[in-house]
XYZ file of N, CA and C in Angstrom:
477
model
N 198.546 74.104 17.850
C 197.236 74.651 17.555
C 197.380 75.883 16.673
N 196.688 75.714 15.918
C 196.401 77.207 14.314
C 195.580 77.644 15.086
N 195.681 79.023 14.016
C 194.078 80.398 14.130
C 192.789 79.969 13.256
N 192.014 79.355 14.085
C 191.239 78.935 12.748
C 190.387 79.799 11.928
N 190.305 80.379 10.272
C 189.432 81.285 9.598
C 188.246 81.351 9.853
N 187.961 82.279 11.128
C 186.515 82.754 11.059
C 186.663 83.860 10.554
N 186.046 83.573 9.577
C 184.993 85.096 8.452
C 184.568 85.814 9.412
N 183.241 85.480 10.118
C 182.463 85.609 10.443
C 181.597 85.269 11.800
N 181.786 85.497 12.815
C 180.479 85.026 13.860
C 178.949 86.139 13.861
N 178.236 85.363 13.811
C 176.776 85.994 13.951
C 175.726 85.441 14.854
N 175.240 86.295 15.721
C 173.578 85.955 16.643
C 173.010 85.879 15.753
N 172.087 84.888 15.766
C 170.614 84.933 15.539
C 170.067 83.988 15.728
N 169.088 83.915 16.763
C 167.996 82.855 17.017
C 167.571 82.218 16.156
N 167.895 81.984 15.307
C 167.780 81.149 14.150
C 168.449 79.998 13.728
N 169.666 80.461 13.868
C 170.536 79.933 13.155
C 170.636 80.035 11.790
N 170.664 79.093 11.384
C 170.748 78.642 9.832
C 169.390 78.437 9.331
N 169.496 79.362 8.535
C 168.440 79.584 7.541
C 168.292 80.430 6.034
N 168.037 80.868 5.339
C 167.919 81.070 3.986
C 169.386 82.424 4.103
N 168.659 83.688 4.843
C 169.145 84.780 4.696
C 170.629 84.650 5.333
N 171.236 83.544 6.370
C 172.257 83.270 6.832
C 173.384 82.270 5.946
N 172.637 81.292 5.498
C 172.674 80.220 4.671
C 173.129 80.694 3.460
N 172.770 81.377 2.641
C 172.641 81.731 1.517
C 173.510 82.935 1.250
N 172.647 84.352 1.805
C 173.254 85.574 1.478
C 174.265 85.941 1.784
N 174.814 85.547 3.230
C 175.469 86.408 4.369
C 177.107 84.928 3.871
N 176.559 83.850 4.085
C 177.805 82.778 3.309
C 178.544 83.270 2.138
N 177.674 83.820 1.135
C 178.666 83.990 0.047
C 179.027 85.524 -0.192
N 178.582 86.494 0.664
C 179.119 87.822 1.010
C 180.244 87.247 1.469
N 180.625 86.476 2.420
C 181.881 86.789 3.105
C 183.006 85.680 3.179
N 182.287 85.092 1.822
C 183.138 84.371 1.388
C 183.651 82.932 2.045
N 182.739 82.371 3.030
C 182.724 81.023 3.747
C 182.488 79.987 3.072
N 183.102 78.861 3.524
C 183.073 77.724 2.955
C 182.567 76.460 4.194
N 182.359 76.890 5.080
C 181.772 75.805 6.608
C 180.964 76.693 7.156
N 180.210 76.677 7.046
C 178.910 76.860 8.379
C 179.095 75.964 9.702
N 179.635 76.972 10.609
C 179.829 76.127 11.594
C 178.770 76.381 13.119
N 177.329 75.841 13.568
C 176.350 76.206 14.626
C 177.285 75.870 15.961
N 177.095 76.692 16.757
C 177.390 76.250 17.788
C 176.885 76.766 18.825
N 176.059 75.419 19.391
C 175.052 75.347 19.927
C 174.344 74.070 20.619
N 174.145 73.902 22.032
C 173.775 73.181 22.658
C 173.606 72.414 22.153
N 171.212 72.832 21.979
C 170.499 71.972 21.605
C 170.337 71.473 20.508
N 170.502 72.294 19.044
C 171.145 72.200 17.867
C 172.062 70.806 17.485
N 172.908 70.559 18.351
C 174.161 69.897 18.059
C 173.292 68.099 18.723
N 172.224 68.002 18.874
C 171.585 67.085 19.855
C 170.004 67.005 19.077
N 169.741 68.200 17.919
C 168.637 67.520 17.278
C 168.608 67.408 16.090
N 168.278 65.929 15.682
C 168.673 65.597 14.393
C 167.573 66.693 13.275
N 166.102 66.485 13.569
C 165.342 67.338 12.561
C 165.994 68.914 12.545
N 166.648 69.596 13.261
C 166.952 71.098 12.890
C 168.329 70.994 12.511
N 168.631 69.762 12.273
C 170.419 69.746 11.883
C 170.071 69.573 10.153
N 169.072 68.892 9.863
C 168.630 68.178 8.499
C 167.672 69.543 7.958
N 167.136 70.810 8.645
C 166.545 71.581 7.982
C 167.676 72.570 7.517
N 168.761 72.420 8.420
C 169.770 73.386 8.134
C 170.792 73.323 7.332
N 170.962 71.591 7.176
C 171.767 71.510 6.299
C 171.608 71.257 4.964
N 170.003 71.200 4.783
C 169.705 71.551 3.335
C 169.890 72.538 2.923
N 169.503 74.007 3.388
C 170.022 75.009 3.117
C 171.571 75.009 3.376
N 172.500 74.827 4.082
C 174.095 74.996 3.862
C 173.996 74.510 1.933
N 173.460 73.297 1.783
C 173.720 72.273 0.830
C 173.412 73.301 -0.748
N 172.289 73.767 -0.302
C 172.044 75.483 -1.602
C 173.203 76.120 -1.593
N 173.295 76.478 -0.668
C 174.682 77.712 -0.742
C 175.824 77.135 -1.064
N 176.080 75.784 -1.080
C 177.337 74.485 -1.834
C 178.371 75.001 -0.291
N 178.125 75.374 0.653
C 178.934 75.289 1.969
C 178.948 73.588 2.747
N 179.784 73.028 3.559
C 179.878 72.199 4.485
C 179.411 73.135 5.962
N 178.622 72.425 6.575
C 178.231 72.479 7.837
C 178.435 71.535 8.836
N 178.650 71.974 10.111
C 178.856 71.534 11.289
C 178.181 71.817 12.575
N 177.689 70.971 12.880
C 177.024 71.302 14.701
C 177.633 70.485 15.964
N 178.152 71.754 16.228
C 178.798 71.362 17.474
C 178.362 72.250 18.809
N 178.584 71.571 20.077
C 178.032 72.187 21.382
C 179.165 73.021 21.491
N 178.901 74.024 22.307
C 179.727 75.195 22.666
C 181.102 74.636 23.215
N 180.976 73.257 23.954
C 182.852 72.945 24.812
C 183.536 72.580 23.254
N 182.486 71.262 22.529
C 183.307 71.080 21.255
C 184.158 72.023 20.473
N 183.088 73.395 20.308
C 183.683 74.431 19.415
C 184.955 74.629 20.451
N 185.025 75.011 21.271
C 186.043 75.999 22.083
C 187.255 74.507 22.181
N 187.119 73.059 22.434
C 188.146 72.065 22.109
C 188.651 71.863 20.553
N 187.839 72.295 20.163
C 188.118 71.577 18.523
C 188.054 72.545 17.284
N 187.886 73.760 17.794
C 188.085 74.846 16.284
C 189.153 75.419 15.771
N 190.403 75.215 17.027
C 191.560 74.941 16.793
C 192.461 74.076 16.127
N 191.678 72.653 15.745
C 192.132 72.355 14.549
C 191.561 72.306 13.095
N 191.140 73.627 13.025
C 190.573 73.683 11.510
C 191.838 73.655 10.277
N 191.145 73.608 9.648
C 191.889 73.553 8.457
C 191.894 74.975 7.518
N 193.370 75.234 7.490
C 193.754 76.689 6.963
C 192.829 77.120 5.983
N 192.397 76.076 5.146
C 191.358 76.252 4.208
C 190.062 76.393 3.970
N 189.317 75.831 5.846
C 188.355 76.276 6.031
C 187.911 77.759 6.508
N 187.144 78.536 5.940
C 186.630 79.776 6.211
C 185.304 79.522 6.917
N 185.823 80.156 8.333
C 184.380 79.203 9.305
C 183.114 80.819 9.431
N 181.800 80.086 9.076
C 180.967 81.206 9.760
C 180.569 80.199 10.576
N 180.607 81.180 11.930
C 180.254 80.591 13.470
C 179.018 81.583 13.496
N 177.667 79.933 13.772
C 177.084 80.786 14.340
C 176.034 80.393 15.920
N 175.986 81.433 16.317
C 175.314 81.006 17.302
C 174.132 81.978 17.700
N 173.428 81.260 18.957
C 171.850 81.774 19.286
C 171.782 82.739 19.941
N 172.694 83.097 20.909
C 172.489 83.734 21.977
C 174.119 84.682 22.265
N 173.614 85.715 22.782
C 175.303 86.721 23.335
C 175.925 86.032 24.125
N 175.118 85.424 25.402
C 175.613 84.347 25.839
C 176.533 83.241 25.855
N 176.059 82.650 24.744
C 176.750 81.694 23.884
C 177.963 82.547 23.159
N 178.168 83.121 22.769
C 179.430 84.226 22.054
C 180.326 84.767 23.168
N 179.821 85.098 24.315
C 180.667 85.161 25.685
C 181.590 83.853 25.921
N 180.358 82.580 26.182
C 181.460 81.142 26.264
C 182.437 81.028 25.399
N 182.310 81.016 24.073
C 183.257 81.089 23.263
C 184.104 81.718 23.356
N 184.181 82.980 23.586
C 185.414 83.945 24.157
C 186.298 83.538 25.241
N 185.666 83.603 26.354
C 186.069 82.820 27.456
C 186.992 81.455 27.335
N 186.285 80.795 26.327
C 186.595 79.724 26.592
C 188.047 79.694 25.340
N 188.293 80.788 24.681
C 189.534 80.754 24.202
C 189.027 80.711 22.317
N 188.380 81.273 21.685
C 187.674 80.703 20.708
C 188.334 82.769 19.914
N 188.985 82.311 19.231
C 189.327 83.402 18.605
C 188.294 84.178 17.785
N 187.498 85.255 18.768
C 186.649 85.688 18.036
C 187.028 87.387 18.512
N 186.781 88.212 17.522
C 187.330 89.732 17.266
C 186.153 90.561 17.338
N 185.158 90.262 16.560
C 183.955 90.491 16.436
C 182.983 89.970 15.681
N 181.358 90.525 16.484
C 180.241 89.962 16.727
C 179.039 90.376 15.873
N 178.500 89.801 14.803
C 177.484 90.930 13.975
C 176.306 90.160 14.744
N 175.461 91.007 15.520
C 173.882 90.253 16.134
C 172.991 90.692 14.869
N 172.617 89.596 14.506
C 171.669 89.311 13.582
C 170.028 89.332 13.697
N 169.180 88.339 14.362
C 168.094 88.276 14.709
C 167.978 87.759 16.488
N 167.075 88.583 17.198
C 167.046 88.274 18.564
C 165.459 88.362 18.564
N 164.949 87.827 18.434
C 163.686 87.694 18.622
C 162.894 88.411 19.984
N 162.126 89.066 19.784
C 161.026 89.196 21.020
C 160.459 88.505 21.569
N 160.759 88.604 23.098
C 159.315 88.108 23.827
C 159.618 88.932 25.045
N 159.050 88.005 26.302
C 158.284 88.693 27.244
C 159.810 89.309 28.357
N 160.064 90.460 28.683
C 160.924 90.881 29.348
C 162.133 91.281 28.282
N 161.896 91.475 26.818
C 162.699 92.283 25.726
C 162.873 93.550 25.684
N 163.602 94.402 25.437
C 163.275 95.539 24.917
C 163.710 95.637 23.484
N 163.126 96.268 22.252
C 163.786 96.825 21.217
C 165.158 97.155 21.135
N 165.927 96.606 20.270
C 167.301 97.633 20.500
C 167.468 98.428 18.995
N 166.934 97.346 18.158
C 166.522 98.173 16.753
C 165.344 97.102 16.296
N 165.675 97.148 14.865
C 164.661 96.498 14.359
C 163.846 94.921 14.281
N 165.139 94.058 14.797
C 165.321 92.780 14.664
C 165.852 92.329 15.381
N 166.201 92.957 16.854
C 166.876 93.119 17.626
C 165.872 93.529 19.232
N 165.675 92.170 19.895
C 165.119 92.932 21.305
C 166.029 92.126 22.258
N 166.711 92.581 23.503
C 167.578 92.142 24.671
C 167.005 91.977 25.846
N 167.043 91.565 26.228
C 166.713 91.418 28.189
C 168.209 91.668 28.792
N 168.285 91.908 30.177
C 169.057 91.972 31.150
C 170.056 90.786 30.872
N 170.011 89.942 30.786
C 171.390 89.036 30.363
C 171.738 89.327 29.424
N 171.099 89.688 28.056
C 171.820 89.492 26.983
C 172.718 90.826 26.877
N 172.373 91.755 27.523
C 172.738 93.122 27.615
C 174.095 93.219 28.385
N 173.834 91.901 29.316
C 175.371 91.719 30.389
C 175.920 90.750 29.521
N 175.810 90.030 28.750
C 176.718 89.174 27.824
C 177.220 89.935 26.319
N 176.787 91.051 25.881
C 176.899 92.202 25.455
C 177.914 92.953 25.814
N 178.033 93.162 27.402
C 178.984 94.275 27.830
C 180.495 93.331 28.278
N 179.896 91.917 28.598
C 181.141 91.305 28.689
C 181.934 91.102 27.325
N 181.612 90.991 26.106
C 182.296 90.925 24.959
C 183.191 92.177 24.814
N 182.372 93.180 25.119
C 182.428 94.502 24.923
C 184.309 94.801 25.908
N 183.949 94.182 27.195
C 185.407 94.276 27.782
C 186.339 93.593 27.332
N 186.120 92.414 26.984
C 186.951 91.292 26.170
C 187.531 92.067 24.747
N 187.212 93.256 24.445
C 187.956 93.708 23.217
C 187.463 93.096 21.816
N 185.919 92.932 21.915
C 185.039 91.839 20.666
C 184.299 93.277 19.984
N 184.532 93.229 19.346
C 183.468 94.813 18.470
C 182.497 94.281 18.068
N 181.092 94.240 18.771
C 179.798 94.350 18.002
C 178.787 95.070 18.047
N 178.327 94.485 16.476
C 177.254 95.410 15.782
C 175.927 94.597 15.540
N 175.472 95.559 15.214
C 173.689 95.171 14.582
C 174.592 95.305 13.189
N 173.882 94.026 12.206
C 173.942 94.197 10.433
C 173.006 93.118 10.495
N 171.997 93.437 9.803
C 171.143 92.121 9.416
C 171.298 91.605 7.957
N 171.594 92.339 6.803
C 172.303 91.574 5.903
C 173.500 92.422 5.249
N 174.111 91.780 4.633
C 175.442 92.610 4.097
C 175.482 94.063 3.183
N 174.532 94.054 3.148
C 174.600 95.465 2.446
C 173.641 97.123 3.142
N 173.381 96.558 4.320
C 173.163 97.237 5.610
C 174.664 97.745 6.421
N 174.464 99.084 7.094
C 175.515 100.099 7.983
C 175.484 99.124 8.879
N 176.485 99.102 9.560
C 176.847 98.487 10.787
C 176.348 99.416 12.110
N 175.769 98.974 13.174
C 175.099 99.642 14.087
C 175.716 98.931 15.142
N 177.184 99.707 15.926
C 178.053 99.182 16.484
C 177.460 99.639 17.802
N 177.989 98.531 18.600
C 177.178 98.736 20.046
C 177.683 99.273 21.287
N 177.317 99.989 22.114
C 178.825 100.383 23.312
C 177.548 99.676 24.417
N 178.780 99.551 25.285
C 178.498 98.780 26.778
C 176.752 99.389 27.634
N 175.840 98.601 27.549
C 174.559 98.934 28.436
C 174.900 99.359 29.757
């Protein structure tokens, strides 16, 4: 088993979309968009909205569920430069856990709703995400708030 080239892992409830797709891919120089993610990896219409946009940015994309990534990102190919992305801190905890060579975490978009708080601009947490936050945080994962690449990094310490 290799180290496979992640560029990049990023939150955002989104996933794949223009500003991920597009901007943040060819800042950092990726060549696979890789989702990883449950429900994602199980619906064909948000796999086909996403991979039109990969298809702009001239990247290959992949959707895979969180065990896939953590069985199978180990055999990437030296040549792939993976952005991993996923929905939730949560989801970036499993991956860790589950052996997924990740260093650090840029949270991207977390959407609001009911039981959020603000953490900045684009950015609201509840009580789990805040404990899936502090577990990275022990795991030795450095993350930040950057919502696009030419934004300060707004590095996070343990809630």
């Amino acid at each position: 088993m290799s180290t496979p080239d992640i560029v990049l892992t990023r939150i955002d409830n989104r996933l794949v979309h223009g500003q991920v797709g597009v901007v943040w891919t060819s800042a950092i120089g990726a060549n696979l968009l890789l989702v990883a993610n449950d429900a994602a990896a199980k619906d064909e219409l948000q796999q086909e909205l996403m991979t039109a946009t990969a298809e702009t940015a001239g990247v290959g994309i992949r959707f895979w569920t969180l065990d896939k990534t953590i069985s199978t990102i180990h055999k990437a190919s030296a040549r792939q430069h993976i952005f991993l992305v996923v929905k939730t801190p949560a989801d970036v905890l499993t991956l860790v856990k589950g052996g997924v060579p990740i260093t650090e975490v840029n949270v991207g978009n977390m959407h609001y709703s009911d039981g959020k708080e603000q953490i900045s601009k684009k950015v609201y947490m509840d009580q789990a995400d805040k404990d899936a936050i502090n577990g990275l945080i022990d795991a030795g994962v450095k993350v930040y708030i950057k919502d696009v690449p030419e934004d300060k990094e707004q590095v996070l310490q343990k809630f």
